[in-house]
């Protein structure tokens, strides 16, 4: 027990730290958006295409990430994957070509798959048998802490030293952390050492209580549902498509806001430094809202947690037109990160639906669908803002409608009947004792 706990905890902590700093890379791009537009002469929609190319890299790589992590040495993979951050941000100190930034953004997207939530959630669902919804949110808390501290510091550094120097230092720091964490603590999955997942009883009593009274509102934990269903069989199960489409839609909704967040706050009358303070406030709020989603999934069930967060997201973004000035910005900052539960959707929901046997592959596929959503969401949001005269009311209205759709899909598919159907299919693949 001591051996698997030591390996697993250190590996997951290191992967969570990597996730925090490489997620901060996206915040760096947001802060550099205006200086890049001025330096390159491109438009804002063209600049936001950096996120599109980045998520293209995520979408392509995530298709194979689960298999790669399970088949090769993750330590070496993650060390190599830490380098593109330095390449992208370092290039900004030597060139003003938007085309170079697009190309390197794609490469940075490839690295994010291995240095970010995808691999982190694969490690968590492989190393822990209980409470994965709660543990997954640890990375988001760290992400919030890093972004809260570093965002205003970087904004002031850019203001005083220029965006090129700020970008270079950011790249050195992110890559350095990634190399250190990966070299010292990243390890293989437990099966490679002949070990079992860690069975701490995180959320156990709450899960059993909810499951006993509301079996249609919560899915079995990975330990409860050791499905033998092969991956290819999921393509004939309707709920599989539901969760993949939901992963896509939720990331579109989040991206419509997130990739334009700096410009959204500036459109409300804030300058760059004020915007950095408000963005820091969003990270502080996310350290409460995002972890709460994982905890709720472990306690009241995935269905109720998804419905609660989607409802708040729908109300917030559909009413964005009523928010103005610093007061409106603070309200948006406190609640906007309700949308970031999309980051946990694959890791929290899919193992509970499909079991841990195929979770590395299923989670990576979920991130592929999510990455496709991210690929289009930032640029679509920017163009919707252009059509709206520089305002983002239409952009966030579309995000609100997406949450309404997710609510409808959740009510339709997250039912006791769906789970019984999964169990019935699984009987055909169980090997008699």
Short mmCIF file of C-alpha atoms in Angstrom, two decimals:
data_model
loop_
_atom_site.label_atom_id
_atom_site.label_comp_id
_atom_site.label_asym_id
_atom_site.label_seq_id
_atom_site.Cartn_x
_atom_site.Cartn_y
_atom_site.Cartn_z
CA UNK A 1 0.00 0.00 0.00
CA UNK A 2 2.83 2.40 0.84
CA UNK A 3 4.46 1.79 -2.52
CA UNK A 4 1.42 2.46 -4.68
CA UNK A 5 0.42 5.44 -2.52
CA UNK A 6 3.89 7.01 -2.80
CA UNK A 7 4.16 6.51 -6.55
CA UNK A 8 0.58 7.46 -7.31
CA UNK A 9 0.35 10.55 -5.12
CA UNK A 10 3.68 12.00 -6.28
CA UNK A 11 2.81 11.31 -9.92
CA UNK A 12 -0.62 12.91 -9.65
CA UNK A 13 0.72 15.93 -7.74
CA UNK A 14 3.42 16.47 -10.37
CA UNK A 15 0.89 16.12 -13.20
CA UNK A 16 -1.39 18.61 -11.40
CA UNK A 17 1.47 21.13 -11.09
CA UNK A 18 2.24 20.67 -14.79
CA UNK A 19 -1.43 21.25 -15.58
CA UNK A 20 -1.48 24.45 -13.53
CA UNK A 21 1.52 26.02 -15.24
CA UNK A 22 0.70 24.91 -18.77
CA UNK A 23 -2.88 26.12 -18.30
CA UNK A 24 -1.36 29.46 -17.29
CA UNK A 25 0.16 29.46 -20.77
CA UNK A 26 -3.31 30.20 -22.13
CA UNK A 27 -3.58 33.17 -19.75
CA UNK A 28 -0.23 34.41 -21.06
CA UNK A 29 -1.60 34.40 -24.60
CA UNK A 30 -4.70 36.30 -23.42
CA UNK A 31 -2.56 39.01 -21.83
CA UNK A 32 -0.39 39.25 -24.95
CA UNK A 33 -3.36 39.52 -27.32
CA UNK A 34 -3.44 43.31 -27.72
CA UNK A 35 0.37 43.76 -28.00
CA UNK A 36 0.51 40.94 -30.57
CA UNK A 37 -2.23 42.54 -32.65
CA UNK A 38 -0.37 45.86 -32.59
CA UNK A 39 3.00 44.26 -33.40
CA UNK A 40 1.85 41.91 -36.17
CA UNK A 41 -0.78 44.17 -37.72
CA UNK A 42 -3.32 41.33 -37.71
CA UNK A 43 -6.94 41.55 -36.57
CA UNK A 44 -8.27 40.30 -33.24
CA UNK A 45 -10.04 37.33 -34.90
CA UNK A 46 -6.74 36.42 -36.58
CA UNK A 47 -4.93 36.67 -33.24
CA UNK A 48 -7.48 34.44 -31.50
CA UNK A 49 -6.75 31.82 -34.15
CA UNK A 50 -3.68 31.03 -32.04
CA UNK A 51 -6.16 29.26 -29.77
CA UNK A 52 -7.69 27.54 -32.78
CA UNK A 53 -4.32 26.16 -33.90
CA UNK A 54 -3.49 25.26 -30.33
CA UNK A 55 -6.68 23.24 -29.92
CA UNK A 56 -6.14 21.62 -33.33
CA UNK A 57 -2.94 20.26 -31.84
CA UNK A 58 -4.89 19.10 -28.79
CA UNK A 59 -7.61 17.46 -30.90
CA UNK A 60 -5.14 15.55 -33.06
CA UNK A 61 -2.90 14.40 -30.22
CA UNK A 62 -5.67 13.49 -27.78
CA UNK A 63 -6.84 10.76 -30.17
CA UNK A 64 -3.70 8.80 -29.36
CA UNK A 65 -2.71 10.16 -25.94
CA UNK A 66 -4.34 7.44 -23.86
CA UNK A 67 -2.65 4.69 -25.83
CA UNK A 68 0.71 6.49 -25.78
CA UNK A 69 0.64 7.04 -22.00
CA UNK A 70 -0.31 3.39 -21.40
CA UNK A 71 2.32 2.01 -23.82
CA UNK A 72 5.43 4.17 -23.34
CA UNK A 73 7.36 5.83 -20.51
CA UNK A 74 5.34 8.93 -19.52
CA UNK A 75 8.38 10.57 -17.90
CA UNK A 76 10.20 10.87 -21.24
CA UNK A 77 7.04 11.89 -23.10
CA UNK A 78 6.27 14.68 -20.63
CA UNK A 79 9.83 15.99 -20.54
CA UNK A 80 9.84 16.36 -24.33
CA UNK A 81 6.35 17.89 -24.19
CA UNK A 82 7.50 20.66 -21.85
CA UNK A 83 9.68 22.26 -24.56
CA UNK A 84 7.04 23.81 -26.91
CA UNK A 85 6.09 26.40 -24.27
CA UNK A 86 9.58 27.88 -24.52
CA UNK A 87 9.49 27.66 -28.32
CA UNK A 88 6.17 29.52 -28.58
CA UNK A 89 6.77 32.29 -26.07
CA UNK A 90 10.46 32.57 -26.84
CA UNK A 91 9.65 33.11 -30.53
CA UNK A 92 7.65 36.20 -29.59
CA UNK A 93 10.89 37.89 -28.54
CA UNK A 94 12.49 37.42 -31.98
CA UNK A 95 9.67 37.68 -34.55
CA UNK A 96 6.35 39.44 -35.17
CA UNK A 97 5.01 36.88 -37.64
CA UNK A 98 1.49 35.72 -36.80
CA UNK A 99 2.09 32.70 -39.04
CA UNK A 100 5.01 31.57 -36.86
CA UNK A 101 2.80 31.98 -33.79
CA UNK A 102 0.04 29.91 -35.43
CA UNK A 103 2.46 27.07 -36.21
CA UNK A 104 4.01 27.06 -32.74
CA UNK A 105 0.55 27.32 -31.13
CA UNK A 106 -0.30 23.99 -32.80
CA UNK A 107 2.86 22.48 -31.31
CA UNK A 108 2.01 23.98 -27.92
CA UNK A 109 -1.40 22.30 -28.20
CA UNK A 110 0.32 18.96 -28.71
CA UNK A 111 2.30 19.53 -25.52
CA UNK A 112 -0.79 20.57 -23.53
CA UNK A 113 -2.31 17.11 -24.08
CA UNK A 114 0.57 15.54 -22.16
CA UNK A 115 1.25 18.41 -19.76
CA UNK A 116 -2.38 19.32 -19.05
CA UNK A 117 -5.77 17.93 -17.97
CA UNK A 118 -5.91 14.99 -20.40
CA UNK A 119 -2.89 13.12 -19.03
CA UNK A 120 -3.52 14.34 -15.49
CA UNK A 121 -7.01 12.83 -15.50
CA UNK A 122 -5.68 9.59 -17.01
CA UNK A 123 -3.18 9.36 -14.14
CA UNK A 124 -5.88 10.10 -11.55
CA UNK A 125 -8.45 7.62 -12.82
CA UNK A 126 -5.73 4.97 -13.16
CA UNK A 127 -4.05 5.50 -9.78
CA UNK A 128 -7.16 6.14 -7.64
CA UNK A 129 -10.15 3.82 -7.25
CA UNK A 130 -12.32 6.23 -5.22
CA UNK A 131 -13.06 9.94 -5.12
CA UNK A 132 -11.66 10.73 -8.56
CA UNK A 133 -14.12 13.58 -9.01
CA UNK A 134 -12.68 15.33 -5.96
CA UNK A 135 -9.03 14.56 -6.75
CA UNK A 136 -9.32 15.79 -10.35
CA UNK A 137 -10.18 19.27 -9.08
CA UNK A 138 -6.86 19.59 -7.21
CA UNK A 139 -5.17 20.60 -10.46
CA UNK A 140 -7.74 23.33 -10.97
CA UNK A 141 -7.11 24.72 -7.49
CA UNK A 142 -3.39 24.83 -8.28
CA UNK A 143 -4.19 26.42 -11.65
CA UNK A 144 -6.20 29.09 -9.86
CA UNK A 145 -3.40 29.78 -7.39
CA UNK A 146 -0.78 30.07 -10.13
CA UNK A 147 -2.96 32.29 -12.31
CA UNK A 148 -4.08 34.47 -9.38
CA UNK A 149 -0.49 35.24 -8.41
CA UNK A 150 1.14 35.32 -11.83
CA UNK A 151 -1.46 37.11 -14.00
CA UNK A 152 -1.15 40.60 -12.41
CA UNK A 153 2.63 40.17 -12.00
CA UNK A 154 3.02 39.32 -15.69
CA UNK A 155 0.67 42.16 -16.73
CA UNK A 156 2.74 44.72 -14.80
CA UNK A 157 5.98 43.17 -16.13
CA UNK A 158 4.69 43.46 -19.70
CA UNK A 159 3.69 47.07 -19.07
CA UNK A 160 7.14 48.00 -17.76
CA UNK A 161 9.44 45.75 -19.85
CA UNK A 162 7.46 45.07 -23.01
CA UNK A 163 5.53 42.04 -24.18
CA UNK A 164 8.53 40.33 -25.83
CA UNK A 165 10.55 40.14 -22.63
CA UNK A 166 7.46 39.12 -20.66
CA UNK A 167 6.69 36.32 -23.11
CA UNK A 168 10.27 35.01 -23.01
CA UNK A 169 10.36 34.86 -19.21
CA UNK A 170 6.96 33.15 -19.15
CA UNK A 171 8.20 30.50 -21.59
CA UNK A 172 11.34 29.84 -19.55
CA UNK A 173 9.34 29.49 -16.34
CA UNK A 174 6.63 27.18 -17.74
CA UNK A 175 9.09 24.87 -19.50
CA UNK A 176 11.40 24.81 -16.47
CA UNK A 177 8.61 23.72 -14.13
CA UNK A 178 7.45 21.07 -16.60
CA UNK A 179 10.92 19.59 -16.97
CA UNK A 180 11.51 19.50 -13.21
CA UNK A 181 8.17 17.92 -12.26
CA UNK A 182 8.36 15.34 -15.05
CA UNK A 183 11.95 14.34 -14.34
CA UNK A 184 11.48 13.90 -10.60
CA UNK A 185 7.97 12.52 -10.09
CA UNK A 186 6.10 11.37 -13.21
CA UNK A 187 5.78 7.58 -13.44
CA UNK A 188 3.97 4.86 -15.39
CA UNK A 189 0.44 3.61 -14.73
CA UNK A 190 0.03 1.21 -11.77
CA UNK A 191 -0.37 -1.89 -13.95
CA UNK A 192 3.21 -1.39 -15.21
CA UNK A 193 4.46 -1.98 -11.64
CA UNK A 194 2.02 -4.76 -10.82
CA UNK A 195 0.20 -2.44 -8.41
CA UNK A 196 -3.48 -1.81 -7.72
CA UNK A 197 -5.12 1.64 -7.69
CA UNK A 198 -5.13 3.45 -4.34
CA UNK A 199 -8.38 2.71 -2.47
CA UNK A 200 -8.75 5.61 -0.07
CA UNK A 201 -12.42 6.04 0.87
CA UNK A 202 -12.83 9.55 -0.51
CA UNK A 203 -16.55 10.28 -0.85
CA UNK A 204 -17.45 6.61 -0.32
CA UNK A 205 -20.26 7.00 2.20
CA UNK A 206 -21.89 9.84 0.29
CA UNK A 207 -21.73 7.92 -2.97
CA UNK A 208 -23.35 4.84 -1.43
CA UNK A 209 -26.10 6.92 0.18
CA UNK A 210 -27.03 8.71 -3.02
CA UNK A 211 -26.75 5.58 -5.09
CA UNK A 212 -29.09 3.68 -2.80
CA UNK A 213 -31.84 6.31 -2.92
CA UNK A 214 -31.42 7.81 -6.38
CA UNK A 215 -29.91 5.16 -8.63
CA UNK A 216 -30.91 7.11 -11.72
CA UNK A 217 -29.11 10.24 -10.53
CA UNK A 218 -25.63 8.85 -9.95
CA UNK A 219 -23.46 6.47 -11.92
CA UNK A 220 -21.48 3.68 -10.31
CA UNK A 221 -17.93 4.44 -9.31
CA UNK A 222 -15.15 2.80 -11.34
CA UNK A 223 -14.79 0.12 -8.63
CA UNK A 224 -18.53 -0.58 -8.75
CA UNK A 225 -18.71 -0.98 -12.53
CA UNK A 226 -15.68 -2.94 -13.83
CA UNK A 227 -17.16 -3.17 -17.33
CA UNK A 228 -15.70 -5.74 -19.72
CA UNK A 229 -17.25 -3.96 -22.73
CA UNK A 230 -14.57 -3.42 -25.43
CA UNK A 231 -13.98 0.11 -26.63
CA UNK A 232 -15.38 -0.49 -30.14
CA UNK A 233 -18.74 -1.60 -28.65
CA UNK A 234 -19.34 1.87 -27.21
CA UNK A 235 -19.87 3.16 -30.74
CA UNK A 236 -23.22 1.36 -30.72
CA UNK A 237 -24.36 2.81 -27.38
CA UNK A 238 -26.31 6.13 -27.69
CA UNK A 239 -25.10 7.55 -24.37
CA UNK A 240 -21.52 7.36 -25.67
CA UNK A 241 -22.36 9.91 -28.35
CA UNK A 242 -24.24 12.02 -25.82
CA UNK A 243 -21.23 12.44 -23.56
CA UNK A 244 -18.90 13.11 -26.50
CA UNK A 245 -21.25 15.73 -27.98
CA UNK A 246 -21.71 17.25 -24.53
CA UNK A 247 -17.92 17.45 -24.11
CA UNK A 248 -17.84 19.31 -27.44
CA UNK A 249 -20.71 21.67 -26.59
CA UNK A 250 -19.49 22.47 -23.08
CA UNK A 251 -16.04 23.37 -24.37
CA UNK A 252 -17.55 25.59 -27.07
CA UNK A 253 -19.53 27.43 -24.40
CA UNK A 254 -16.48 27.79 -22.19
CA UNK A 255 -14.29 28.85 -25.13
CA UNK A 256 -16.73 31.52 -26.32
CA UNK A 257 -16.14 33.21 -22.99
CA UNK A 258 -12.61 32.17 -22.00
CA UNK A 259 -10.69 32.85 -25.22
CA UNK A 260 -12.25 36.30 -25.40
CA UNK A 261 -12.33 37.01 -21.66
CA UNK A 262 -9.62 39.68 -21.66
CA UNK A 263 -11.35 41.53 -24.50
CA UNK A 264 -14.79 40.99 -22.92
CA UNK A 265 -13.71 42.78 -19.74
CA UNK A 266 -12.01 45.54 -21.73
CA UNK A 267 -15.22 45.96 -23.75
CA UNK A 268 -16.90 46.67 -20.41
CA UNK A 269 -14.59 49.69 -19.93
CA UNK A 270 -11.60 48.19 -18.05
CA UNK A 271 -7.97 48.88 -18.97
CA UNK A 272 -5.28 46.15 -19.19
CA UNK A 273 -4.19 46.29 -15.54
CA UNK A 274 -7.81 46.43 -14.30
CA UNK A 275 -8.56 43.50 -16.57
CA UNK A 276 -5.66 41.54 -15.06
CA UNK A 277 -7.07 42.15 -11.57
CA UNK A 278 -10.51 40.96 -12.63
CA UNK A 279 -9.01 37.92 -14.36
CA UNK A 280 -7.22 37.15 -11.10
CA UNK A 281 -10.58 37.37 -9.34
CA UNK A 282 -11.98 34.81 -11.79
CA UNK A 283 -9.16 32.45 -10.86
CA UNK A 284 -9.87 32.94 -7.14
CA UNK A 285 -13.56 32.17 -7.72
CA UNK A 286 -12.68 29.13 -9.81
CA UNK A 287 -10.79 27.66 -6.84
CA UNK A 288 -14.21 27.31 -5.20
CA UNK A 289 -16.57 26.66 -8.11
CA UNK A 290 -14.47 24.18 -10.08
CA UNK A 291 -13.48 21.88 -7.18
CA UNK A 292 -17.06 22.00 -5.95
CA UNK A 293 -18.18 20.33 -9.19
CA UNK A 294 -15.95 17.31 -8.59
CA UNK A 295 -17.03 17.08 -4.96
CA UNK A 296 -20.71 17.27 -5.96
CA UNK A 297 -20.21 14.52 -8.54
CA UNK A 298 -18.87 12.29 -5.76
CA UNK A 299 -21.64 13.24 -3.33
CA UNK A 300 -24.95 14.07 -5.06
CA UNK A 301 -24.16 12.44 -8.40
CA UNK A 302 -23.00 13.48 -11.85
CA UNK A 303 -26.49 14.22 -13.17
CA UNK A 304 -27.43 16.70 -10.46
CA UNK A 305 -24.02 18.38 -10.57
CA UNK A 306 -24.19 18.84 -14.36
CA UNK A 307 -27.74 20.20 -14.17
CA UNK A 308 -26.84 22.66 -11.39
CA UNK A 309 -23.77 24.09 -13.13
CA UNK A 310 -25.41 24.20 -16.56
CA UNK A 311 -28.37 26.12 -15.13
CA UNK A 312 -26.14 28.73 -13.51
CA UNK A 313 -24.11 29.03 -16.73
CA UNK A 314 -27.25 29.49 -18.82
CA UNK A 315 -28.64 32.22 -16.55
CA UNK A 316 -25.31 34.07 -16.30
CA UNK A 317 -24.47 34.20 -20.00
CA UNK A 318 -28.01 34.82 -21.24
CA UNK A 319 -28.20 37.87 -18.94
CA UNK A 320 -24.73 39.25 -19.81
CA UNK A 321 -26.29 42.25 -21.61
CA UNK A 322 -27.41 43.57 -18.21
CA UNK A 323 -23.84 43.69 -16.82
CA UNK A 324 -21.77 46.87 -17.24
CA UNK A 325 -18.66 48.57 -15.81
CA UNK A 326 -16.56 47.34 -12.91
CA UNK A 327 -19.60 46.12 -10.96
CA UNK A 328 -20.77 44.01 -13.87
CA UNK A 329 -17.20 42.78 -14.44
CA UNK A 330 -16.92 41.63 -10.82
CA UNK A 331 -20.24 39.75 -11.03
CA UNK A 332 -19.10 38.07 -14.24
CA UNK A 333 -15.68 37.31 -12.71
CA UNK A 334 -17.20 35.63 -9.67
CA UNK A 335 -19.53 33.36 -11.66
CA UNK A 336 -17.98 32.92 -15.13
CA UNK A 337 -15.84 29.97 -14.08
CA UNK A 338 -18.97 27.93 -13.61
CA UNK A 339 -18.29 27.17 -17.29
CA UNK A 340 -14.96 25.53 -16.51
CA UNK A 341 -16.57 22.36 -15.22
CA UNK A 342 -16.25 21.43 -18.90
CA UNK A 343 -12.56 20.80 -18.14
CA UNK A 344 -13.51 18.00 -15.75
CA UNK A 345 -16.37 16.53 -17.73
CA UNK A 346 -14.37 13.77 -19.42
CA UNK A 347 -12.39 12.76 -16.35
CA UNK A 348 -15.30 12.86 -13.91
CA UNK A 349 -18.22 11.55 -15.94
CA UNK A 350 -16.72 9.06 -18.39
CA UNK A 351 -14.98 6.67 -15.97
CA UNK A 352 -18.20 6.51 -13.93
CA UNK A 353 -20.13 5.66 -17.10
CA UNK A 354 -17.71 3.32 -18.83
CA UNK A 355 -15.44 2.01 -16.03
CA UNK A 356 -11.68 2.34 -15.62
CA UNK A 357 -10.59 -0.43 -17.99
CA UNK A 358 -11.01 1.81 -21.02
CA UNK A 359 -10.79 5.16 -19.25
CA UNK A 360 -7.41 6.24 -20.75
CA UNK A 361 -8.80 5.82 -24.28
CA UNK A 362 -12.30 7.15 -23.51
CA UNK A 363 -10.99 10.20 -21.64
CA UNK A 364 -8.57 11.05 -24.46
CA UNK A 365 -11.41 10.76 -26.98
CA UNK A 366 -13.50 13.07 -24.84
CA UNK A 367 -10.72 15.62 -24.89
CA UNK A 368 -10.54 15.25 -28.67
CA UNK A 369 -14.20 16.25 -28.99
CA UNK A 370 -13.61 19.02 -26.46
CA UNK A 371 -10.56 20.24 -28.38
CA UNK A 372 -12.58 20.42 -31.59
CA UNK A 373 -14.99 22.67 -29.73
CA UNK A 374 -12.12 24.83 -28.50
CA UNK A 375 -10.70 25.03 -32.01
CA UNK A 376 -13.72 26.89 -33.32
CA UNK A 377 -15.06 28.65 -30.22
CA UNK A 378 -12.50 31.44 -29.79
CA UNK A 379 -12.61 32.60 -33.40
CA UNK A 380 -16.41 32.26 -33.60
CA UNK A 381 -16.70 34.33 -30.43
CA UNK A 382 -14.46 37.05 -31.87
CA UNK A 383 -16.42 37.22 -35.14
CA UNK A 384 -19.72 37.33 -33.25
CA UNK A 385 -18.31 40.29 -31.32
CA UNK A 386 -17.32 42.02 -34.57
CA UNK A 387 -20.86 41.51 -35.87
CA UNK A 388 -22.11 42.93 -32.58
CA UNK A 389 -20.11 46.15 -32.94
CA UNK A 390 -17.33 45.13 -30.54
CA UNK A 391 -19.72 43.95 -27.84
CA UNK A 392 -19.90 40.36 -26.63
CA UNK A 393 -23.62 40.09 -25.85
CA UNK A 394 -24.29 37.83 -28.83
CA UNK A 395 -21.18 35.74 -28.12
CA UNK A 396 -22.24 34.94 -24.57
CA UNK A 397 -25.91 34.55 -25.55
CA UNK A 398 -24.84 31.64 -27.77
CA UNK A 399 -22.93 30.19 -24.80
CA UNK A 400 -26.07 30.41 -22.69
CA UNK A 401 -28.13 28.58 -25.30
CA UNK A 402 -25.54 25.78 -25.34
CA UNK A 403 -26.05 25.26 -21.61
CA UNK A 404 -29.78 24.99 -22.20
CA UNK A 405 -29.07 22.21 -24.73
CA UNK A 406 -26.80 20.40 -22.28
CA UNK A 407 -29.54 20.53 -19.66
CA UNK A 408 -31.96 18.95 -22.13
CA UNK A 409 -29.48 16.22 -23.13
CA UNK A 410 -28.67 15.43 -19.50
CA UNK A 411 -32.34 14.98 -18.61
CA UNK A 412 -32.82 12.78 -21.67
CA UNK A 413 -29.85 10.43 -21.32
CA UNK A 414 -28.78 10.34 -17.67
CA UNK A 415 -31.48 7.89 -16.60
CA UNK A 416 -31.78 4.64 -14.74
CA UNK A 417 -32.77 2.99 -18.01
CA UNK A 418 -29.46 3.98 -19.65
CA UNK A 419 -27.45 2.46 -16.83
CA UNK A 420 -29.47 -0.75 -16.91
CA UNK A 421 -28.83 -0.94 -20.66
CA UNK A 422 -25.07 -0.61 -20.05
CA UNK A 423 -25.18 -3.42 -17.50
CA UNK A 424 -27.19 -5.59 -19.88
CA UNK A 425 -24.65 -5.09 -22.70
CA UNK A 426 -21.79 -5.82 -20.33
CA UNK A 427 -23.16 -9.30 -19.56
CA UNK A 428 -22.26 -10.41 -23.10
CA UNK A 429 -18.57 -9.69 -22.45
CA UNK A 430 -18.15 -11.01 -18.91
CA UNK A 431 -16.01 -14.14 -18.63
CA UNK A 432 -17.69 -16.78 -16.42
CA UNK A 433 -15.84 -17.41 -13.15
#
